Coordinates of C-alpha atoms and ligand atoms in Angstrom, one line a residue:
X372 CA -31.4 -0.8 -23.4
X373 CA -32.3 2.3 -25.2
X374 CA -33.0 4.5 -22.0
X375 CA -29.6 2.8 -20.7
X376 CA -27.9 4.5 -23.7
X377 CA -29.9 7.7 -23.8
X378 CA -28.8 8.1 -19.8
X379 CA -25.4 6.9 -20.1
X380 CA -25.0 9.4 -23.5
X381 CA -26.3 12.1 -21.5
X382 CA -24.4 11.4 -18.0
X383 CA -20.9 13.3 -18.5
X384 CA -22.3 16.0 -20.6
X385 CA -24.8 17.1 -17.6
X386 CA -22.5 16.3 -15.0
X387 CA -23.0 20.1 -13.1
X388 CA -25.0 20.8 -10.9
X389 CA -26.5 17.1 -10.8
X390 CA -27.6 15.4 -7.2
X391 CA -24.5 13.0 -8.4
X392 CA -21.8 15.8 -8.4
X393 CA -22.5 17.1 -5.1
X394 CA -22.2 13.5 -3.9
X395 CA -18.7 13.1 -5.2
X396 CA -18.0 17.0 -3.8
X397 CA -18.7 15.4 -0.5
X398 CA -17.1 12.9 -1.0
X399 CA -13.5 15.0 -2.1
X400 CA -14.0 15.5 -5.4
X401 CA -13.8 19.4 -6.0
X402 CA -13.1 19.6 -9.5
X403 CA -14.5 16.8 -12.3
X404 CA -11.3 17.7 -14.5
X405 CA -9.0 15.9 -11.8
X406 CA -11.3 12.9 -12.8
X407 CA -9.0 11.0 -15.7
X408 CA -11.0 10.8 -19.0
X409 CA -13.8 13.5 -17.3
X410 CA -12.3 16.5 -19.0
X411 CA -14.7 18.7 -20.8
X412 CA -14.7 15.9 -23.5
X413 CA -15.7 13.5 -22.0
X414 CA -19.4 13.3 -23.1
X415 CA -19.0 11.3 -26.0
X416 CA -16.3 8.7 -25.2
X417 CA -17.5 6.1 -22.6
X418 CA -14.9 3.8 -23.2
X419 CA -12.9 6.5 -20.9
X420 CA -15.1 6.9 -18.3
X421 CA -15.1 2.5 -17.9
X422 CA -11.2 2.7 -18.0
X423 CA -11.2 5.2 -15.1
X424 CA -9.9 3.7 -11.8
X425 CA -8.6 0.3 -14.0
X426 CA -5.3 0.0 -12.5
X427 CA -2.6 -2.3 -14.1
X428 CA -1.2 -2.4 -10.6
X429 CA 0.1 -5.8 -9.7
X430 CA -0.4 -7.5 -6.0
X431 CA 1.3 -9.7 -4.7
X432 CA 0.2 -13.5 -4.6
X433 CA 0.9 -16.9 -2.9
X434 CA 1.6 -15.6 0.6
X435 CA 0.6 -17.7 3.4
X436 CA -2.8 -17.2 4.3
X437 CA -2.8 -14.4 7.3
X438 CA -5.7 -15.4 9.8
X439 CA -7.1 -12.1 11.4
X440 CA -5.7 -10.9 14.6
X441 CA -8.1 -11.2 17.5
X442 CA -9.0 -8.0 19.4
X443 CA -7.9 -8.2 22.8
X444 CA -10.5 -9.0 25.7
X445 CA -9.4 -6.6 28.3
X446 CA -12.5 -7.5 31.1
X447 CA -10.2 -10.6 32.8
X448 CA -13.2 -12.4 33.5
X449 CA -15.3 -14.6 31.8
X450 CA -18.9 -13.2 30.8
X451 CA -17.4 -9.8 29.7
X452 CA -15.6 -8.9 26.5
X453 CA -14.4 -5.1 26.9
X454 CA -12.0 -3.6 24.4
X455 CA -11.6 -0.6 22.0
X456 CA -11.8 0.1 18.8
X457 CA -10.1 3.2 17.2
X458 CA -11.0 4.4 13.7
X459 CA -8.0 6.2 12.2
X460 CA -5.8 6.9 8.9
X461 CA -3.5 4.3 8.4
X462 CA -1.2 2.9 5.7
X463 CA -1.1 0.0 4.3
X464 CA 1.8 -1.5 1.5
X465 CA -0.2 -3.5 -1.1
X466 CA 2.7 -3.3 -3.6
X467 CA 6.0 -3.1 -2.3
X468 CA 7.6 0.1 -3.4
X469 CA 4.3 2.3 -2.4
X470 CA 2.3 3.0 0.3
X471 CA -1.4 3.3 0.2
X472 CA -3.3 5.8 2.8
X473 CA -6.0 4.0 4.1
X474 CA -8.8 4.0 6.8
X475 CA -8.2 1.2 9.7
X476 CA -9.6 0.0 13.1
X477 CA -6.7 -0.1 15.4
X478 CA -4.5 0.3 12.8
X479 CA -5.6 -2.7 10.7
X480 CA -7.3 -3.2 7.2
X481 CA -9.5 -5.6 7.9
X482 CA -10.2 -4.7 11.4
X483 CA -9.3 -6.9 14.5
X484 CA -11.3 -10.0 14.8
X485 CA -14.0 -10.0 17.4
X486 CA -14.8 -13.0 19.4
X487 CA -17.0 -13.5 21.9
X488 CA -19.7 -16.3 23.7
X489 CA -23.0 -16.2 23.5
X490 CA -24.5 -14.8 26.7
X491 CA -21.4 -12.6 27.4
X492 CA -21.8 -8.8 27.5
X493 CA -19.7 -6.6 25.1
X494 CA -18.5 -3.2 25.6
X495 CA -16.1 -1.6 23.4
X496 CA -15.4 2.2 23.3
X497 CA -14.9 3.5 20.0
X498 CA -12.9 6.4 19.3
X499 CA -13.2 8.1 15.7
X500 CA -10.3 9.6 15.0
X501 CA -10.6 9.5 10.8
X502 CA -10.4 13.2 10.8
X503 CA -12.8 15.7 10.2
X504 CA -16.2 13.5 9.7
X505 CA -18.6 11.4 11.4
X506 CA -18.7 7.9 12.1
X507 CA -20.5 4.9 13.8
X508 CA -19.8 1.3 14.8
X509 CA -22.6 -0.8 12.7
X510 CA -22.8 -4.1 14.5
X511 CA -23.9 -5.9 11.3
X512 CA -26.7 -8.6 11.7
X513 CA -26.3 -8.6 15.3
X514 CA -29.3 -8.4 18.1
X515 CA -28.5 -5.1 19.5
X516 CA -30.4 -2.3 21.0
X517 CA -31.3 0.6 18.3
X518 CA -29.8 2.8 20.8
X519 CA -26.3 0.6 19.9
X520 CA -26.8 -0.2 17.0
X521 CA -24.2 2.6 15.1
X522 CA -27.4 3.9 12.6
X523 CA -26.7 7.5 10.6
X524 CA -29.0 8.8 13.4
X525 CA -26.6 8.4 16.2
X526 CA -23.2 10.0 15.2
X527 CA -20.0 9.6 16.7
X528 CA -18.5 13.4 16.1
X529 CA -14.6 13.6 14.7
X530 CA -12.5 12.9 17.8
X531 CA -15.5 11.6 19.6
X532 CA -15.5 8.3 22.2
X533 CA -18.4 6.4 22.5
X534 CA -19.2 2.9 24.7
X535 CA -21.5 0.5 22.7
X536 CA -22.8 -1.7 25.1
X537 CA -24.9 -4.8 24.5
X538 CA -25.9 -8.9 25.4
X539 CA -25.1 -11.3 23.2
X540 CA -28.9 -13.8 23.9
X541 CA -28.5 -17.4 23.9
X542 CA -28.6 -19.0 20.5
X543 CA -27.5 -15.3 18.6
X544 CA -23.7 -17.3 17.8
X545 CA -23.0 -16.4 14.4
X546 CA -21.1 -14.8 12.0
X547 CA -21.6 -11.0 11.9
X548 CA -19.3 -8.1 11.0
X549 CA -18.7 -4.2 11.8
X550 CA -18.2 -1.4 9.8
X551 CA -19.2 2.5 9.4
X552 CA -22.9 3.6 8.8
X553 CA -22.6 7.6 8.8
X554 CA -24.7 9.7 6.6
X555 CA -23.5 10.1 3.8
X556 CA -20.3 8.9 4.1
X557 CA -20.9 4.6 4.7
X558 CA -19.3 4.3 1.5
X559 CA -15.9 5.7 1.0
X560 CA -15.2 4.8 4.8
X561 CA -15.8 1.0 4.1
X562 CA -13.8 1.0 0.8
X563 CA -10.7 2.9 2.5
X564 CA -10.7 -0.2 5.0
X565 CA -13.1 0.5 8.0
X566 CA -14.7 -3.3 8.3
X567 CA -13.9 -6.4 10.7
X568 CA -15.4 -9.7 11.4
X569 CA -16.8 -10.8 14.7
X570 CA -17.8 -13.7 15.3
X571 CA -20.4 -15.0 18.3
X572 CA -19.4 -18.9 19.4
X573 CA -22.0 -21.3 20.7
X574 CA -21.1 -22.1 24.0
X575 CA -22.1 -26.3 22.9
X576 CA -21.0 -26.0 18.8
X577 CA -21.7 -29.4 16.9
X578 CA -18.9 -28.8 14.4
X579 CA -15.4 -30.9 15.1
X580 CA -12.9 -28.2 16.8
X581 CA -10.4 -30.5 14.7
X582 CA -11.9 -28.6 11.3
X583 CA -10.9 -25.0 13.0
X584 CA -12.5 -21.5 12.4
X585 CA -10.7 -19.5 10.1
X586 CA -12.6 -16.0 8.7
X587 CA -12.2 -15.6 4.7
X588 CA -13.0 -11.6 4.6
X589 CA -13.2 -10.6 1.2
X590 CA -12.8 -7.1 0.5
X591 CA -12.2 -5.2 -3.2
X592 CA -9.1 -3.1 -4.1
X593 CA -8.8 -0.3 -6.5
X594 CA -4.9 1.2 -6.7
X595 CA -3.7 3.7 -8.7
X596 CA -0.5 4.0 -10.1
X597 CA 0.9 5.9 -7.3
X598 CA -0.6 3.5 -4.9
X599 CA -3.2 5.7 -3.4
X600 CA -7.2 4.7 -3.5
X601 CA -9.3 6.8 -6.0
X602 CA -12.3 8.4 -5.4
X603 CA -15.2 7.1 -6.6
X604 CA -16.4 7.7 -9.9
X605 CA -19.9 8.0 -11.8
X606 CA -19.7 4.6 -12.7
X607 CA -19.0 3.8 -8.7
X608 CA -22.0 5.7 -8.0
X609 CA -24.3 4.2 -10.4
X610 CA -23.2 0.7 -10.2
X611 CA -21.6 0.5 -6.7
X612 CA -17.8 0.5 -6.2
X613 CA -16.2 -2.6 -7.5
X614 CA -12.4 -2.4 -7.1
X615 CA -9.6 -4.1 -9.5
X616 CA -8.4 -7.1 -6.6
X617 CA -10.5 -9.3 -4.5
X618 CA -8.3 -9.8 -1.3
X619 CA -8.8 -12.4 1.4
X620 CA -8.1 -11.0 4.7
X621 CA -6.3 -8.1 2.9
X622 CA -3.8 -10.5 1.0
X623 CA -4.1 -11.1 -2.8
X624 CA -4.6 -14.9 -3.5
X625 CA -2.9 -16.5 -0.4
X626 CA -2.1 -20.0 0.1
X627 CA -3.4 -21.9 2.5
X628 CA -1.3 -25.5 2.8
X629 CA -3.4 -28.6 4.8
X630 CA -2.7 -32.5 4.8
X631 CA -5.2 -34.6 2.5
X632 CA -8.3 -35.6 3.9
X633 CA -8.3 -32.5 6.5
X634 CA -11.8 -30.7 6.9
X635 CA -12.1 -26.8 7.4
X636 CA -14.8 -24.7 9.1
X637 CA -14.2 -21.6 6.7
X638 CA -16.6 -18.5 7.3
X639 CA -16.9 -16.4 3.8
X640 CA -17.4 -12.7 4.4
X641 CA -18.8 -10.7 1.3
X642 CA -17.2 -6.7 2.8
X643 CA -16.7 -5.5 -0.4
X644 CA -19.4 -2.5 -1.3
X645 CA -20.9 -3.8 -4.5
X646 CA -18.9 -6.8 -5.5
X647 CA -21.2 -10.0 -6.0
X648 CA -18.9 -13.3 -5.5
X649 CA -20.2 -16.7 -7.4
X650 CA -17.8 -19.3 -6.1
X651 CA -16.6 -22.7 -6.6
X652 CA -14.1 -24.8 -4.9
X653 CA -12.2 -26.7 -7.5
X654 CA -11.0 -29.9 -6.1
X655 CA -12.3 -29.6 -3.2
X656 CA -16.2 -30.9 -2.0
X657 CA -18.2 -27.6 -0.5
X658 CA -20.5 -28.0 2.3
X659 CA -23.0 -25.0 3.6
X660 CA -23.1 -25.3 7.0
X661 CA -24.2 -22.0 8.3
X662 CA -26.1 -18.3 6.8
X663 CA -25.9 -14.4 8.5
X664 CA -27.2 -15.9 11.4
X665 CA -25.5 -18.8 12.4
X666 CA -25.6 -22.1 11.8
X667 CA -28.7 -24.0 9.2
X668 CA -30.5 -27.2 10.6
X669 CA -28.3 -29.5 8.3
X670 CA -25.6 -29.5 6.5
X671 CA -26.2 -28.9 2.8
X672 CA -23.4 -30.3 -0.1
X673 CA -23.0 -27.0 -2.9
X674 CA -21.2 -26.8 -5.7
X675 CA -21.5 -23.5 -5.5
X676 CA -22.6 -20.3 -3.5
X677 CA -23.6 -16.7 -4.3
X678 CA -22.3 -14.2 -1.8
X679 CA -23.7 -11.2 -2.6
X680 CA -22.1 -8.0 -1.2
X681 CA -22.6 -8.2 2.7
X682 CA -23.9 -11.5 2.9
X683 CA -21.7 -14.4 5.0
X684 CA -21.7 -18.1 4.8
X685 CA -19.9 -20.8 7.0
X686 CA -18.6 -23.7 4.9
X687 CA -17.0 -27.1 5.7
X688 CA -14.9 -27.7 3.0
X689 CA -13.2 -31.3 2.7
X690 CA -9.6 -31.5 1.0
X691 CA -9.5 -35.4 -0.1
X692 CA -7.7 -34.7 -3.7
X693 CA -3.9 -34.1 -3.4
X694 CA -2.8 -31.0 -5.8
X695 CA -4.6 -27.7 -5.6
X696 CA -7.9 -26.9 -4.6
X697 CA -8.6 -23.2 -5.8
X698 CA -11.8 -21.0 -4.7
X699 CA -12.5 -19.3 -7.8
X700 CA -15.2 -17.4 -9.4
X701 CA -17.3 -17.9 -11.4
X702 CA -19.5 -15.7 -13.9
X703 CA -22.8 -13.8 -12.8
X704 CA -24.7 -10.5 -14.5
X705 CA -26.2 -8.9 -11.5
X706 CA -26.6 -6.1 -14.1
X707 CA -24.2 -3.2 -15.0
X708 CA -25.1 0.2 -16.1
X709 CA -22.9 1.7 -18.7
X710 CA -19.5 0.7 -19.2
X711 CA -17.0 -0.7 -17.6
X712 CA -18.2 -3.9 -16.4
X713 CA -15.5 -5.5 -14.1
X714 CA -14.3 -9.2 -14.9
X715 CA -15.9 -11.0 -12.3
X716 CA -15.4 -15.0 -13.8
X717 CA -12.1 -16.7 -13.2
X718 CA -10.8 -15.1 -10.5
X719 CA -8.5 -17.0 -8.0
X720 CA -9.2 -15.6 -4.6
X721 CA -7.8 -18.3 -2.6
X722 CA -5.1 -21.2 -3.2
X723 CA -5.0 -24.3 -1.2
X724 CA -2.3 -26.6 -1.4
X725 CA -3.0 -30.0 -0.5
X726 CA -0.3 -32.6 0.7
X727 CA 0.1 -36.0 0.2
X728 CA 0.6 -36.7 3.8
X729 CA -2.6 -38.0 5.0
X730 CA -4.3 -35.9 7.9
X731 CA -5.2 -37.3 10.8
X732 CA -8.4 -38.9 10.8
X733 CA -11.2 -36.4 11.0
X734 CA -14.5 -36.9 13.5
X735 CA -17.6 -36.5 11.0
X736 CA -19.5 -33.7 10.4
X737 CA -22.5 -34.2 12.7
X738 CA -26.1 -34.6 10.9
X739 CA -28.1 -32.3 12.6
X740 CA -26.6 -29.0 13.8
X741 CA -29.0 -27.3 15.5
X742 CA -33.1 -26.6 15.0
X743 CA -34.3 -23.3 13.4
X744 CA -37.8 -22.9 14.2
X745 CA -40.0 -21.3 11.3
X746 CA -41.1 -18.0 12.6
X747 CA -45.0 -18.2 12.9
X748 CA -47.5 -17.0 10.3
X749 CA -47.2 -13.2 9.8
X750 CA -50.1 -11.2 11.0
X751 CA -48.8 -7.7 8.7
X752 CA -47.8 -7.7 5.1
X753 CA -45.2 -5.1 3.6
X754 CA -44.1 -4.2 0.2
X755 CA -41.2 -2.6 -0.6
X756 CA -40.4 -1.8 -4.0
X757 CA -37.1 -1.2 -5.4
X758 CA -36.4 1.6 -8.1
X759 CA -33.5 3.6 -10.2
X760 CA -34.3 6.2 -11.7
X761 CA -32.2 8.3 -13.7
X762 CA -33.3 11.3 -15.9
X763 CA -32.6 14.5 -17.1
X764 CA -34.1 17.5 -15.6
X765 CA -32.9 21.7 -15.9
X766 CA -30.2 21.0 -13.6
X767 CA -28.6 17.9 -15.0
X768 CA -28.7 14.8 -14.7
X769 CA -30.6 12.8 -11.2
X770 CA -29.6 9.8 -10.3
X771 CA -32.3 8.0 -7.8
X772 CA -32.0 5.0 -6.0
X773 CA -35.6 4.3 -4.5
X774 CA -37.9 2.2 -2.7
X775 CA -42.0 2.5 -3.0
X776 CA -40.9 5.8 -4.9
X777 CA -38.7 7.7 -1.8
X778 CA -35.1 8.0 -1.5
X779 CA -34.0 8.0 1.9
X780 CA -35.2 10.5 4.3
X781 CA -33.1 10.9 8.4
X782 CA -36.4 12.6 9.5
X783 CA -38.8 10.3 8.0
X784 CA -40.2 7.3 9.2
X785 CA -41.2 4.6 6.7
X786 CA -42.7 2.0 8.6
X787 CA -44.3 2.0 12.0
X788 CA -43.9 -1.8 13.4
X789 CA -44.6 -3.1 16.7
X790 CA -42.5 -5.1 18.5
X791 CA -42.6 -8.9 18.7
X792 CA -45.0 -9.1 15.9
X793 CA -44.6 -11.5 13.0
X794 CA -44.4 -9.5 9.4
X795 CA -44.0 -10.8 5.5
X796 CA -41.8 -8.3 3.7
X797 CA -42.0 -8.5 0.4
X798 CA -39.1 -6.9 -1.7
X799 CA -39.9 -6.1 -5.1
X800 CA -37.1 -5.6 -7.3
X801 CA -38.1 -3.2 -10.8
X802 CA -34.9 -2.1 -10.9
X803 CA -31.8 -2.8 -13.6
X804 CA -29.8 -3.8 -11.0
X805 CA -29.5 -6.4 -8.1
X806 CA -29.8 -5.3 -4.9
X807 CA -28.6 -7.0 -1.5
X808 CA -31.7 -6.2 0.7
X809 CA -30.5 -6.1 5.0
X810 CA -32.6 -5.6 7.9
X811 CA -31.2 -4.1 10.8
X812 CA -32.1 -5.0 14.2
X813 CA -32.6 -8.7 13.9
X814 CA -32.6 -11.9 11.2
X815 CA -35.3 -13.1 9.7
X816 CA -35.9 -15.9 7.4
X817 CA -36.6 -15.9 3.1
X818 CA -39.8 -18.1 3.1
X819 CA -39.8 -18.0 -1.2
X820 CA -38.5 -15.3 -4.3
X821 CA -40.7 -15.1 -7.3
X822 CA -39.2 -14.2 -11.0
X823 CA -41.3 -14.4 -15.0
X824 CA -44.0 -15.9 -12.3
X825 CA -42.0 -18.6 -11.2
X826 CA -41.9 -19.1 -7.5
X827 CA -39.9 -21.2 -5.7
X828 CA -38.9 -21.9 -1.9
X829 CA -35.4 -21.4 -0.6
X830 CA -33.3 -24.6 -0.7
X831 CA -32.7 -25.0 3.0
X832 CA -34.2 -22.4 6.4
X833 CA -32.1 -19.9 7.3
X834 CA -31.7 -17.4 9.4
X835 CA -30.2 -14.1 7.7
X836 CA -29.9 -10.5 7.6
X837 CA -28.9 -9.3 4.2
X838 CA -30.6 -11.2 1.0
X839 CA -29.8 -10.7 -3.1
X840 CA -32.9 -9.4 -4.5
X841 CA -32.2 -9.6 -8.4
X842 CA -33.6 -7.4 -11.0
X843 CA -37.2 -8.4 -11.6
X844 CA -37.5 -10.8 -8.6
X845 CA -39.5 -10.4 -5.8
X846 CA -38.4 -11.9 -2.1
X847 CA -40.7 -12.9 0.5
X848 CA -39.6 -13.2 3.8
X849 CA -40.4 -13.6 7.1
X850 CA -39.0 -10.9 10.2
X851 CA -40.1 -10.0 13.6
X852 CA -38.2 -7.4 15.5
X853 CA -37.8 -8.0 19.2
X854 CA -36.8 -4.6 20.4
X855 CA -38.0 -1.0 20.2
X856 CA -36.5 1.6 18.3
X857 CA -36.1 2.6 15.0
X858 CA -33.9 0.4 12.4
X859 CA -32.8 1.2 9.0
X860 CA -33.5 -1.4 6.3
X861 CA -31.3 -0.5 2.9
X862 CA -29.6 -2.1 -0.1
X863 CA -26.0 -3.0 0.6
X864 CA -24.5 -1.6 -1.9
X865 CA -23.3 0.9 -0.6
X866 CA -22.9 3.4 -3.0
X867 CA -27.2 3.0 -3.7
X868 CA -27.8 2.9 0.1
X869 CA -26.0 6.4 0.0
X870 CA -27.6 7.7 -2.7
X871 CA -30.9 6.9 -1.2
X872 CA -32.1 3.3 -1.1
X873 CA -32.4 3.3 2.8
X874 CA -35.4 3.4 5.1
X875 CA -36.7 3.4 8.6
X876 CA -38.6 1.1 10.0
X877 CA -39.7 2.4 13.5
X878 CA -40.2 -0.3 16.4
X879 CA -42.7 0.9 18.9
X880 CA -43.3 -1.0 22.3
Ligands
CU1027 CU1 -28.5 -1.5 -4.7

């Protein structure tokens, strides 16, 4: 706590000239004055710099729950899904007397819903027109060439096209997601809106069709008075962007309205940049029936789940109490530097309503759902150790983000791994903070985590591509890439995978 305080003392006060400035210069901000309570006096009154970005702004609530509008196959044949996607500014109406300027993908915040078959082929063009910067397509957690994959390395220039182009194997259904991964700028284009779901269906799925498929995207707002989105702050930077609303599909706290006893297939996205999501379902009986990767062996009953920020999960969720059933969250100390520390318990993200009609009767959720098998015994072992490190120096204040001792590097390779071999990553948390670890290039599975020398095994196998590593716990897991090329591995929150916890992993032949 005491080199928290000497850091956080000595933050605004050495504000010039530090790494941390010219990171908020790129990202817009030319002048810390236009930053409210960053004046020159700043240095000494922190409760300021946590009240910066708090908006009293008030959403709107209790709309009907908007499911996401599917993107349009334009192939006309089965086997091929063809469309485009077009990055460009946007607005959006949050509250109803302003407009918000906003980032969108085909002119929608969150972007159209993607949904394909396994074994089809996908091409979509995308066209950046955000402005003057860079941008990619990430295909998050999907099984796509490097050469597809939308990495920092591969830049799609302002007013660029580019065709992605890729298979979707046999068994890869699942629920991934898209969204920007430029150098530099991964950040402030997610928060401004650039992220969508898309979601890869089994051609044989075990779950009832009668429970549907309906995407929960969570996203995190932060309005200010006039509507717009601020920049982000030293606190953003330090701690990751959390916003002042958690919206569902871009609505605050919608209502969703079923007949008692009706079961729903719900997939939870986490797309917010730094926003860790406990949740319960008051009410209502919880069952996990599926991770990043698709679906688990079994279904497993929770009563409740931590999505941490990039991480998905695919619920069955069983409405048999008239009244409301509310998701909610619930409290959780993924650690905060400085002030400021957003409410995160008692948040009501999503409102069901529950009739006293009966539903009609509902086929059971099937026992088995599919087998995982365990990937075989590594034959490599790598350690990757997460640091933060912030100190003073002659030109201010450096804020580091680090793993085994290296912020992020485009021209370095970190690891050198060979393709179709087995590996045990170990991810060694030393840090103050969490940090959501993800894997490009393929899923792998979390074999145990180990914290104060307790180890223990994961509850249920899994396949997934982004994992909460908490401060002071260690995470083995289990990967094999399948194809060549390099891949970046980084923490997801975004803010700390900009500011240098990010690395390559090169897959040779
Ligand atoms: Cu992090």
């Amino acid at each position: 706590m005491h080199r928290r305080g000497f850091l956080v003392a000595g933050l605004a006060t050495a504000l010039a000239g530090s790494r941390a400035l010219a990171q908020m210069k790129m990202d817009g901000m030319s002048d810390m004055d236009s930053m409210p309570g960053m004046g020159g006096h700043a240095g000494h009154d922190m409760g300021a710099m946590g009240a910066m970005g708090q908006s009293p702004t008030a959403l709107p609530q209790g709309e009907a729950l908007r499911e996401l509008p599917p993107l349009a196959n334009e192939a006309g044949r089965s086997g091929l899904f063809r469309a485009r996607l077009t990055a460009e500014p946007a607005t959006a109406r949050f509250v109803a007397d302003r407009e918000t300027p906003i980032l969108a993908y085909n002119g929608m915040s969150p972007g159209p819903l993607i949904e394909a078959y396994e074994g089809d082929r996908v091409e979509i063009t995308f066209a950046n027109r955000i402005g003057d910067e860079p941008s990619t397509i990430h295909w998050h957690g999907m099984p796509v060439p490097a050469d597809q994959d939308g990495n920092p390395m591969d830049p799609v220039a302002a007013g660029a096209d580019r065709a992605y182009a890729f298979e979707l194997p046999e068994g890869s259904a699942g629920s991934y997601w898209y969204h920007p991964h430029p150098h530099g700028r991964t950040a402030e284009q997610v928060y401004r809106g650039l992220a969508g779901a898309f979601v890869v269906k089994a051609k044989a799925d075990p779950v009832p069709a009668a429970y549907g498929d309906t995407v929960l995207m969570f996203t995190d707002l932060r309005l200010a008075a006039d509507g717009s989105m601020p920049d982000n702050t030293m606190t953003d930077l330090m701690n990751g962007r959390v916003g002042d609303h958690v919206l569902v599909n871009g609505q605050k706290n919608p209502k969703l309205t079923v007949a008692m006893g009706a079961r729903r297939r719900l997939r939870l996205y986490n797309a917010t940049n730094a926003r860790f999501l406990r949740l319960a379902f008051g009410n209502a009986a919880m069952t996990v029936i599926g991770s990043d990767g698709g679906l688990l062996e079994k279904p497993v009953a929770a009563d409740e789940i931590l999505l941490s920020p990039a991480e998905r999960i695919e619920l069955v969720v069983a409405f048999d109490k008239p009244g409301t059933a509310s998701l909610t969250t619930l409290a959780y100390d993924r650690g905060w530097m400085g002030p400021g520390r957003p409410e995160d318990a008692g948040l009501t993200l999503l409102t069901v309503e529950v009739s006293d009609a009966p539903a009609e009767a509902m086929p059971p959720l099937p026992e088995r759902l599919r087998p995982i098998a365990p990937l075989a015994a590594p034959t490599v072992s790598r350690r990757l150790v997460f640091t933060e490190t912030m100190a003073m120096n002659a030109t201010g204040m450096e804020m580091g983000f680090l793993i085994n001792g290296k912020a992020f590097d485009m021209g370095r390779v970190d690891i050198v791994a060979k393709a179709g071999e087995t590996e045990l990553w170990e991810i060694v948390n030393q840090a103050d903070m969490d940090h959501p670890f993800h894997l490009h290039g393929t899923q792998f599975q979390v074999v145990e985590r180990e914290r104060g020398g307790k180890v223990s095994k994961p509850p249920y196998l899994a396949w997934k591509d982004t994992v909460n590593v908490a401060r002071g716990e260690t995470v083995r897991l289990i990967t094999r890439q399948e194809r060549p090329g390099p891949r970046m591995y980084h923490c997801h929150i975004l803010e700390h995978e900009q500011l240098g916890m990010m690395g390559i992993v090169d897959v040779q032949a």
